[in-house]
Amino acid sequence: MKVRMLAAGTLAVLALAGTASCGGGPAGESGTVTLRLGFYAGAGDPAERLMRELAKEFTAANPSIKVELEVAPYVKFFERLRTQIAGGQAPQVWLSDGVLVQEFAARGALADLTDRVKTMDAAAYSGLELNRDDKGRVHGFPQGAQTPVLFYNKKLFAEAGVAEPTAEWTYDDLATAARKLTKDTNGDGKPDTYGFRAYSPGFTESWWPIVKAFGGEVATDGNRKVAINTPESRAALDWMLAAMGKDGFAPDYVTTESFGKGAVHTLFATGRVAMSYGIYARTLPALSAKVDFGVAPLPKGPGGRGNVGIVNSWVVSKAATPEQADAAWKWITYFSGEEPQSRWAKLGEAIPINKKAAATALPADRGPVFLEALDAASDLGTNAVWSEYTEALAKRVNEALSGAIPVATALETGQKEAQQVIDRFYAGQAQ
């Protein structure tokens, strides 16, 4: 799932240490291999600059490999990538949004990395298991991880005389604290500060972990069966509706949506909400706004905490020559090393997947909470049609959270429509 702010602009192709042939061909007469490496980032942002530095250092250490770095903002990158795949012109290695890995694998675009991964010390990395498909195969190696935890504003807690969250908090504890933190400071009858942001257009930080915490499931059976239409899921959405309605400690759907999909995360950074679920990347706007904040584990529900995780991952094109595939794997193992991962961690946009780097590079007051959440996380229902089926499901869930249709109707209809998307794809597929 993308975590960077989308940037406008056209595709920037940054040639490093040489220029590839049209097809990014195999090793030439000199034995040099050209490796096209795809990556999404805004032009000139810190991630793009660091990636360029790492690629240069990698080629300097591996003079038989020429790297060409292809960079574009998230939307443009994946639009172009799908066209490249269809035309047999995809980069030999690229960074994939973690939720899209199985889509590319199902389209026959990715090399199976299962045997290569077996040569790695699995205990040294986070997120490997989140990348396995329903047959146990691995088509991507983690690059950086995201998992939601509970962000809280220390200043607002202190002003309200509310004790800070602990690992023992339940959803009742969250609601009790959120009511006390909700303030109408100008007397207009509408809160200026809410205790908690319950809804977000990004369901990773909203209804998905809440459904799981209340004992519900979104997808089962290798993520081929949508299973959200249960009493537990209804209880989760009812809790969210109450928070945004009669209990009044969370901004309602219309208010939250008015901020837009990206700006909704500024609600915490600007002090409009005292608590919010957020992935690791949400530390950046909070730090930029100089918010005195802490993080705590997600509260416990009847079904546990509801932890979910996403691992953006390096993938290798199935069309790569053996030499290119070996060069791609060499890049992946280099990037996954402790030193590159520690440098990448300084960007603050993702949890390092190298456990040694994570132990030393993450802030001591936040790192352990994120790492424990990641260790406990299940995947986000990923399959070959993740984008399509979750879009169908989220449409109905959002209708329920906006009050447009009853929760029971939303779950029944959403499950049916999302299942139809999955069934259409897998019908006739080899089992």
PDB file of N, CA and C in Angstrom, residues 109-178:
ATOM      1  N   ALA A 109       4.092 -12.297 -14.395  1.00  0.00           N
ATOM      2  CA  ALA A 109       5.138 -11.302 -14.601  1.00  0.00           C
ATOM      3  C   ALA A 109       6.339 -11.485 -13.689  1.00  0.00           C
ATOM      4  N   LEU A 110       6.205 -12.313 -12.633  1.00  0.00           N
ATOM      5  CA  LEU A 110       7.259 -12.372 -11.622  1.00  0.00           C
ATOM      6  C   LEU A 110       7.951 -13.733 -11.564  1.00  0.00           C
ATOM      7  N   ALA A 111       9.220 -13.665 -11.280  1.00  0.00           N
ATOM      8  CA  ALA A 111       9.990 -14.879 -11.025  1.00  0.00           C
ATOM      9  C   ALA A 111       9.650 -15.395  -9.631  1.00  0.00           C
ATOM     10  N   ASP A 112       9.638 -16.695  -9.480  1.00  0.00           N
ATOM     11  CA  ASP A 112       9.410 -17.330  -8.180  1.00  0.00           C
ATOM     12  C   ASP A 112      10.726 -17.261  -7.398  1.00  0.00           C
ATOM     13  N   LEU A 113      10.698 -16.591  -6.259  1.00  0.00           N
ATOM     14  CA  LEU A 113      11.907 -16.397  -5.457  1.00  0.00           C
ATOM     15  C   LEU A 113      12.011 -17.379  -4.298  1.00  0.00           C
ATOM     16  N   THR A 114      11.121 -18.352  -4.255  1.00  0.00           N
ATOM     17  CA  THR A 114      11.059 -19.246  -3.095  1.00  0.00           C
ATOM     18  C   THR A 114      12.403 -19.907  -2.807  1.00  0.00           C
ATOM     19  N   ASP A 115      13.038 -20.454  -3.829  1.00  0.00           N
ATOM     20  CA  ASP A 115      14.314 -21.140  -3.604  1.00  0.00           C
ATOM     21  C   ASP A 115      15.420 -20.163  -3.221  1.00  0.00           C
ATOM     22  N   ARG A 116      15.395 -18.980  -3.810  1.00  0.00           N
ATOM     23  CA  ARG A 116      16.419 -17.995  -3.444  1.00  0.00           C
ATOM     24  C   ARG A 116      16.249 -17.559  -1.990  1.00  0.00           C
ATOM     25  N   VAL A 117      15.001 -17.367  -1.563  1.00  0.00           N
ATOM     26  CA  VAL A 117      14.739 -16.932  -0.193  1.00  0.00           C
ATOM     27  C   VAL A 117      15.219 -17.981   0.806  1.00  0.00           C
ATOM     28  N   LYS A 118      15.178 -19.244   0.426  1.00  0.00           N
ATOM     29  CA  LYS A 118      15.639 -20.315   1.313  1.00  0.00           C
ATOM     30  C   LYS A 118      17.121 -20.187   1.651  1.00  0.00           C
ATOM     31  N   THR A 119      17.873 -19.483   0.822  1.00  0.00           N
ATOM     32  CA  THR A 119      19.298 -19.303   1.074  1.00  0.00           C
ATOM     33  C   THR A 119      19.556 -18.189   2.092  1.00  0.00           C
ATOM     34  N   MET A 120      18.500 -17.425   2.445  1.00  0.00           N
ATOM     35  CA  MET A 120      18.636 -16.326   3.394  1.00  0.00           C
ATOM     36  C   MET A 120      18.312 -16.820   4.806  1.00  0.00           C
ATOM     37  N   ASP A 121      18.826 -16.117   5.789  1.00  0.00           N
ATOM     38  CA  ASP A 121      18.493 -16.399   7.182  1.00  0.00           C
ATOM     39  C   ASP A 121      17.155 -15.735   7.487  1.00  0.00           C
ATOM     40  N   ALA A 122      16.069 -16.496   7.415  1.00  0.00           N
ATOM     41  CA  ALA A 122      14.735 -15.934   7.562  1.00  0.00           C
ATOM     42  C   ALA A 122      14.558 -15.217   8.896  1.00  0.00           C
ATOM     43  N   ALA A 123      15.249 -15.680   9.922  1.00  0.00           N
ATOM     44  CA  ALA A 123      15.109 -15.078  11.247  1.00  0.00           C
ATOM     45  C   ALA A 123      15.687 -13.667  11.304  1.00  0.00           C
ATOM     46  N   ALA A 124      16.465 -13.277  10.303  1.00  0.00           N
ATOM     47  CA  ALA A 124      17.104 -11.965  10.307  1.00  0.00           C
ATOM     48  C   ALA A 124      16.235 -10.882   9.692  1.00  0.00           C
ATOM     49  N   TYR A 125      15.068 -11.273   9.150  1.00  0.00           N
ATOM     50  CA  TYR A 125      14.238 -10.309   8.428  1.00  0.00           C
ATOM     51  C   TYR A 125      12.785 -10.380   8.886  1.00  0.00           C
ATOM     52  N   SER A 126      12.113  -9.248   8.797  1.00  0.00           N
ATOM     53  CA  SER A 126      10.680  -9.179   9.096  1.00  0.00           C
ATOM     54  C   SER A 126       9.883  -9.223   7.797  1.00  0.00           C
ATOM     55  N   GLY A 127       8.683  -9.776   7.883  1.00  0.00           N
ATOM     56  CA  GLY A 127       7.752  -9.678   6.765  1.00  0.00           C
ATOM     57  C   GLY A 127       7.793 -10.764   5.732  1.00  0.00           C
ATOM     58  N   LEU A 128       8.714 -11.716   5.859  1.00  0.00           N
ATOM     59  CA  LEU A 128       8.813 -12.760   4.837  1.00  0.00           C
ATOM     60  C   LEU A 128       7.521 -13.576   4.734  1.00  0.00           C
ATOM     61  N   GLU A 129       6.954 -13.927   5.863  1.00  0.00           N
ATOM     62  CA  GLU A 129       5.753 -14.769   5.836  1.00  0.00           C
ATOM     63  C   GLU A 129       4.543 -14.031   5.277  1.00  0.00           C
ATOM     64  N   LEU A 130       4.531 -12.716   5.395  1.00  0.00           N
ATOM     65  CA  LEU A 130       3.421 -11.938   4.853  1.00  0.00           C
ATOM     66  C   LEU A 130       3.420 -11.938   3.327  1.00  0.00           C
ATOM     67  N   ASN A 131       4.520 -12.402   2.743  1.00  0.00           N
ATOM     68  CA  ASN A 131       4.635 -12.408   1.283  1.00  0.00           C
ATOM     69  C   ASN A 131       4.292 -13.755   0.654  1.00  0.00           C
ATOM     70  N   ARG A 132       3.991 -14.755   1.435  1.00  0.00           N
ATOM     71  CA  ARG A 132       3.691 -16.072   0.859  1.00  0.00           C
ATOM     72  C   ARG A 132       2.277 -16.087   0.300  1.00  0.00           C
ATOM     73  N   ASP A 133       2.117 -16.723  -0.870  1.00  0.00           N
ATOM     74  CA  ASP A 133       0.777 -16.859  -1.432  1.00  0.00           C
ATOM     75  C   ASP A 133       0.103 -18.092  -0.846  1.00  0.00           C
ATOM     76  N   ASP A 134      -1.083 -18.424  -1.353  1.00  0.00           N
ATOM     77  CA  ASP A 134      -1.832 -19.530  -0.751  1.00  0.00           C
ATOM     78  C   ASP A 134      -1.200 -20.889  -1.012  1.00  0.00           C
ATOM     79  N   LYS A 135      -0.165 -20.936  -1.861  1.00  0.00           N
ATOM     80  CA  LYS A 135       0.567 -22.176  -2.100  1.00  0.00           C
ATOM     81  C   LYS A 135       1.942 -22.168  -1.448  1.00  0.00           C
ATOM     82  N   GLY A 136       2.198 -21.138  -0.661  1.00  0.00           N
ATOM     83  CA  GLY A 136       3.465 -21.057   0.055  1.00  0.00           C
ATOM     84  C   GLY A 136       4.606 -20.479  -0.741  1.00  0.00           C
ATOM     85  N   ARG A 137       4.329 -20.008  -1.944  1.00  0.00           N
ATOM     86  CA  ARG A 137       5.392 -19.454  -2.786  1.00  0.00           C
ATOM     87  C   ARG A 137       5.680 -17.998  -2.420  1.00  0.00           C
ATOM     88  N   VAL A 138       6.921 -17.593  -2.688  1.00  0.00           N
ATOM     89  CA  VAL A 138       7.347 -16.219  -2.414  1.00  0.00           C
ATOM     90  C   VAL A 138       7.757 -15.568  -3.730  1.00  0.00           C
ATOM     91  N   HIS A 139       7.103 -14.458  -4.059  1.00  0.00           N
ATOM     92  CA  HIS A 139       7.428 -13.738  -5.297  1.00  0.00           C
ATOM     93  C   HIS A 139       8.011 -12.358  -5.023  1.00  0.00           C
ATOM     94  N   GLY A 140       8.187 -12.003  -3.736  1.00  0.00           N
ATOM     95  CA  GLY A 140       8.762 -10.704  -3.413  1.00  0.00           C
ATOM     96  C   GLY A 140       9.548 -10.772  -2.126  1.00  0.00           C
ATOM     97  N   PHE A 141      10.639 -10.001  -2.062  1.00  0.00           N
ATOM     98  CA  PHE A 141      11.440  -9.938  -0.837  1.00  0.00           C
ATOM     99  C   PHE A 141      11.210  -8.577  -0.194  1.00  0.00           C
ATOM    100  N   PRO A 142      10.878  -8.532   1.100  1.00  0.00           N
ATOM    101  CA  PRO A 142      10.501  -7.271   1.745  1.00  0.00           C
ATOM    102  C   PRO A 142      11.549  -6.169   1.592  1.00  0.00           C
ATOM    103  N   GLN A 143      11.045  -4.961   1.396  1.00  0.00           N
ATOM    104  CA  GLN A 143      11.894  -3.772   1.322  1.00  0.00           C
ATOM    105  C   GLN A 143      11.688  -2.882   2.543  1.00  0.00           C
ATOM    106  N   GLY A 144      10.441  -2.712   2.947  1.00  0.00           N
ATOM    107  CA  GLY A 144      10.086  -1.906   4.117  1.00  0.00           C
ATOM    108  C   GLY A 144       8.683  -2.286   4.541  1.00  0.00           C
ATOM    109  N   ALA A 145       8.381  -2.175   5.817  1.00  0.00           N
ATOM    110  CA  ALA A 145       7.102  -2.670   6.327  1.00  0.00           C
ATOM    111  C   ALA A 145       6.270  -1.551   6.944  1.00  0.00           C
ATOM    112  N   GLN A 146       4.947  -1.781   6.952  1.00  0.00           N
ATOM    113  CA  GLN A 146       4.001  -0.870   7.585  1.00  0.00           C
ATOM    114  C   GLN A 146       3.019  -1.688   8.415  1.00  0.00           C
ATOM    115  N   THR A 147       2.682  -1.180   9.574  1.00  0.00           N
ATOM    116  CA  THR A 147       1.652  -1.793  10.414  1.00  0.00           C
ATOM    117  C   THR A 147       1.064  -0.702  11.299  1.00  0.00           C
ATOM    118  N   PRO A 148      -0.254  -0.676  11.490  1.00  0.00           N
ATOM    119  CA  PRO A 148      -0.836   0.392  12.300  1.00  0.00           C
ATOM    120  C   PRO A 148      -0.685   0.160  13.801  1.00  0.00           C
ATOM    121  N   VAL A 149      -0.482   1.263  14.518  1.00  0.00           N
ATOM    122  CA  VAL A 149      -0.494   1.283  15.975  1.00  0.00           C
ATOM    123  C   VAL A 149      -1.330   2.493  16.393  1.00  0.00           C
ATOM    124  N   LEU A 150      -1.462   2.720  17.684  1.00  0.00           N
ATOM    125  CA  LEU A 150      -2.245   3.842  18.193  1.00  0.00           C
ATOM    126  C   LEU A 150      -1.332   5.036  18.468  1.00  0.00           C
ATOM    127  N   PHE A 151      -1.511   6.096  17.693  1.00  0.00           N
ATOM    128  CA  PHE A 151      -0.808   7.356  17.934  1.00  0.00           C
ATOM    129  C   PHE A 151      -1.617   8.172  18.956  1.00  0.00           C
ATOM    130  N   TYR A 152      -0.928   8.863  19.868  1.00  0.00           N
ATOM    131  CA  TYR A 152      -1.643   9.727  20.808  1.00  0.00           C
ATOM    132  C   TYR A 152      -0.837  10.994  21.083  1.00  0.00           C
ATOM    133  N   ASN A 153      -1.558  12.086  21.279  1.00  0.00           N
ATOM    134  CA  ASN A 153      -0.972  13.405  21.500  1.00  0.00           C
ATOM    135  C   ASN A 153      -0.750  13.602  22.999  1.00  0.00           C
ATOM    136  N   LYS A 154       0.501  13.598  23.425  1.00  0.00           N
ATOM    137  CA  LYS A 154       0.823  13.674  24.851  1.00  0.00           C
ATOM    138  C   LYS A 154       0.343  14.981  25.476  1.00  0.00           C
ATOM    139  N   LYS A 155       0.448  16.075  24.737  1.00  0.00           N
ATOM    140  CA  LYS A 155       0.043  17.378  25.275  1.00  0.00           C
ATOM    141  C   LYS A 155      -1.460  17.400  25.557  1.00  0.00           C
ATOM    142  N   LEU A 156      -2.247  16.882  24.611  1.00  0.00           N
ATOM    143  CA  LEU A 156      -3.697  16.871  24.800  1.00  0.00           C
ATOM    144  C   LEU A 156      -4.105  15.943  25.944  1.00  0.00           C
ATOM    145  N   PHE A 157      -3.397  14.850  26.103  1.00  0.00           N
ATOM    146  CA  PHE A 157      -3.687  13.941  27.216  1.00  0.00           C
ATOM    147  C   PHE A 157      -3.398  14.632  28.545  1.00  0.00           C
ATOM    148  N   ALA A 158      -2.270  15.314  28.611  1.00  0.00           N
ATOM    149  CA  ALA A 158      -1.900  15.978  29.855  1.00  0.00           C
ATOM    150  C   ALA A 158      -2.888  17.089  30.197  1.00  0.00           C
ATOM    151  N   GLU A 159      -3.294  17.860  29.206  1.00  0.00           N
ATOM    152  CA  GLU A 159      -4.233  18.962  29.446  1.00  0.00           C
ATOM    153  C   GLU A 159      -5.587  18.462  29.928  1.00  0.00           C
ATOM    154  N   ALA A 160      -5.991  17.293  29.434  1.00  0.00           N
ATOM    155  CA  ALA A 160      -7.289  16.728  29.830  1.00  0.00           C
ATOM    156  C   ALA A 160      -7.193  15.890  31.094  1.00  0.00           C
ATOM    157  N   GLY A 161      -5.977  15.693  31.614  1.00  0.00           N
ATOM    158  CA  GLY A 161      -5.798  14.883  32.809  1.00  0.00           C
ATOM    159  C   GLY A 161      -6.120  13.415  32.582  1.00  0.00           C
ATOM    160  N   VAL A 162      -5.857  12.924  31.373  1.00  0.00           N
ATOM    161  CA  VAL A 162      -6.151  11.532  31.016  1.00  0.00           C
ATOM    162  C   VAL A 162      -4.845  10.744  30.987  1.00  0.00           C
ATOM    163  N   ALA A 163      -4.843   9.568  31.581  1.00  0.00           N
ATOM    164  CA  ALA A 163      -3.652   8.717  31.568  1.00  0.00           C
ATOM    165  C   ALA A 163      -3.368   8.231  30.157  1.00  0.00           C
ATOM    166  N   GLU A 164      -2.093   8.162  29.803  1.00  0.00           N
ATOM    167  CA  GLU A 164      -1.706   7.742  28.452  1.00  0.00           C
ATOM    168  C   GLU A 164      -2.038   6.269  28.212  1.00  0.00           C
ATOM    169  N   PRO A 165      -2.240   5.890  26.961  1.00  0.00           N
ATOM    170  CA  PRO A 165      -2.603   4.499  26.633  1.00  0.00           C
ATOM    171  C   PRO A 165      -1.543   3.502  27.094  1.00  0.00           C
ATOM    172  N   THR A 166      -1.984   2.321  27.409  1.00  0.00           N
ATOM    173  CA  THR A 166      -1.077   1.230  27.769  1.00  0.00           C
ATOM    174  C   THR A 166      -1.370   0.025  26.887  1.00  0.00           C
ATOM    175  N   ALA A 167      -0.519  -0.975  27.000  1.00  0.00           N
ATOM    176  CA  ALA A 167      -0.706  -2.214  26.240  1.00  0.00           C
ATOM    177  C   ALA A 167      -1.923  -2.995  26.701  1.00  0.00           C
ATOM    178  N   GLU A 168      -2.490  -2.623  27.826  1.00  0.00           N
ATOM    179  CA  GLU A 168      -3.657  -3.336  28.360  1.00  0.00           C
ATOM    180  C   GLU A 168      -4.975  -2.697  27.947  1.00  0.00           C
ATOM    181  N   TRP A 169      -4.916  -1.622  27.219  1.00  0.00           N
ATOM    182  CA  TRP A 169      -6.150  -0.932  26.831  1.00  0.00           C
ATOM    183  C   TRP A 169      -7.066  -1.831  26.009  1.00  0.00           C
ATOM    184  N   THR A 170      -8.376  -1.700  26.284  1.00  0.00           N
ATOM    185  CA  THR A 170      -9.414  -2.331  25.470  1.00  0.00           C
ATOM    186  C   THR A 170     -10.122  -1.239  24.677  1.00  0.00           C
ATOM    187  N   TYR A 171     -11.080  -1.653  23.845  1.00  0.00           N
ATOM    188  CA  TYR A 171     -11.855  -0.656  23.114  1.00  0.00           C
ATOM    189  C   TYR A 171     -12.736   0.162  24.047  1.00  0.00           C
ATOM    190  N   ASP A 172     -13.123  -0.398  25.165  1.00  0.00           N
ATOM    191  CA  ASP A 172     -13.855   0.378  26.172  1.00  0.00           C
ATOM    192  C   ASP A 172     -12.955   1.452  26.763  1.00  0.00           C
ATOM    193  N   ASP A 173     -11.701   1.101  27.037  1.00  0.00           N
ATOM    194  CA  ASP A 173     -10.747   2.085  27.556  1.00  0.00           C
ATOM    195  C   ASP A 173     -10.514   3.201  26.546  1.00  0.00           C
ATOM    196  N   LEU A 174     -10.388   2.825  25.281  1.00  0.00           N
ATOM    197  CA  LEU A 174     -10.189   3.818  24.223  1.00  0.00           C
ATOM    198  C   LEU A 174     -11.365   4.790  24.183  1.00  0.00           C
ATOM    199  N   ALA A 175     -12.580   4.252  24.214  1.00  0.00           N
ATOM    200  CA  ALA A 175     -13.771   5.092  24.154  1.00  0.00           C
ATOM    201  C   ALA A 175     -13.878   6.013  25.372  1.00  0.00           C
ATOM    202  N   THR A 176     -13.578   5.489  26.548  1.00  0.00           N
ATOM    203  CA  THR A 176     -13.649   6.297  27.766  1.00  0.00           C
ATOM    204  C   THR A 176     -12.686   7.470  27.706  1.00  0.00           C
ATOM    205  N   ALA A 177     -11.454   7.197  27.287  1.00  0.00           N
ATOM    206  CA  ALA A 177     -10.460   8.267  27.171  1.00  0.00           C
ATOM    207  C   ALA A 177     -10.846   9.258  26.080  1.00  0.00           C
ATOM    208  N   ALA A 178     -11.338   8.750  24.959  1.00  0.00           N
ATOM    209  CA  ALA A 178     -11.677   9.614  23.826  1.00  0.00           C
ATOM    210  C   ALA A 178     -12.794  10.598  24.186  1.00  0.00           C
TER     211      ALA A 178
END
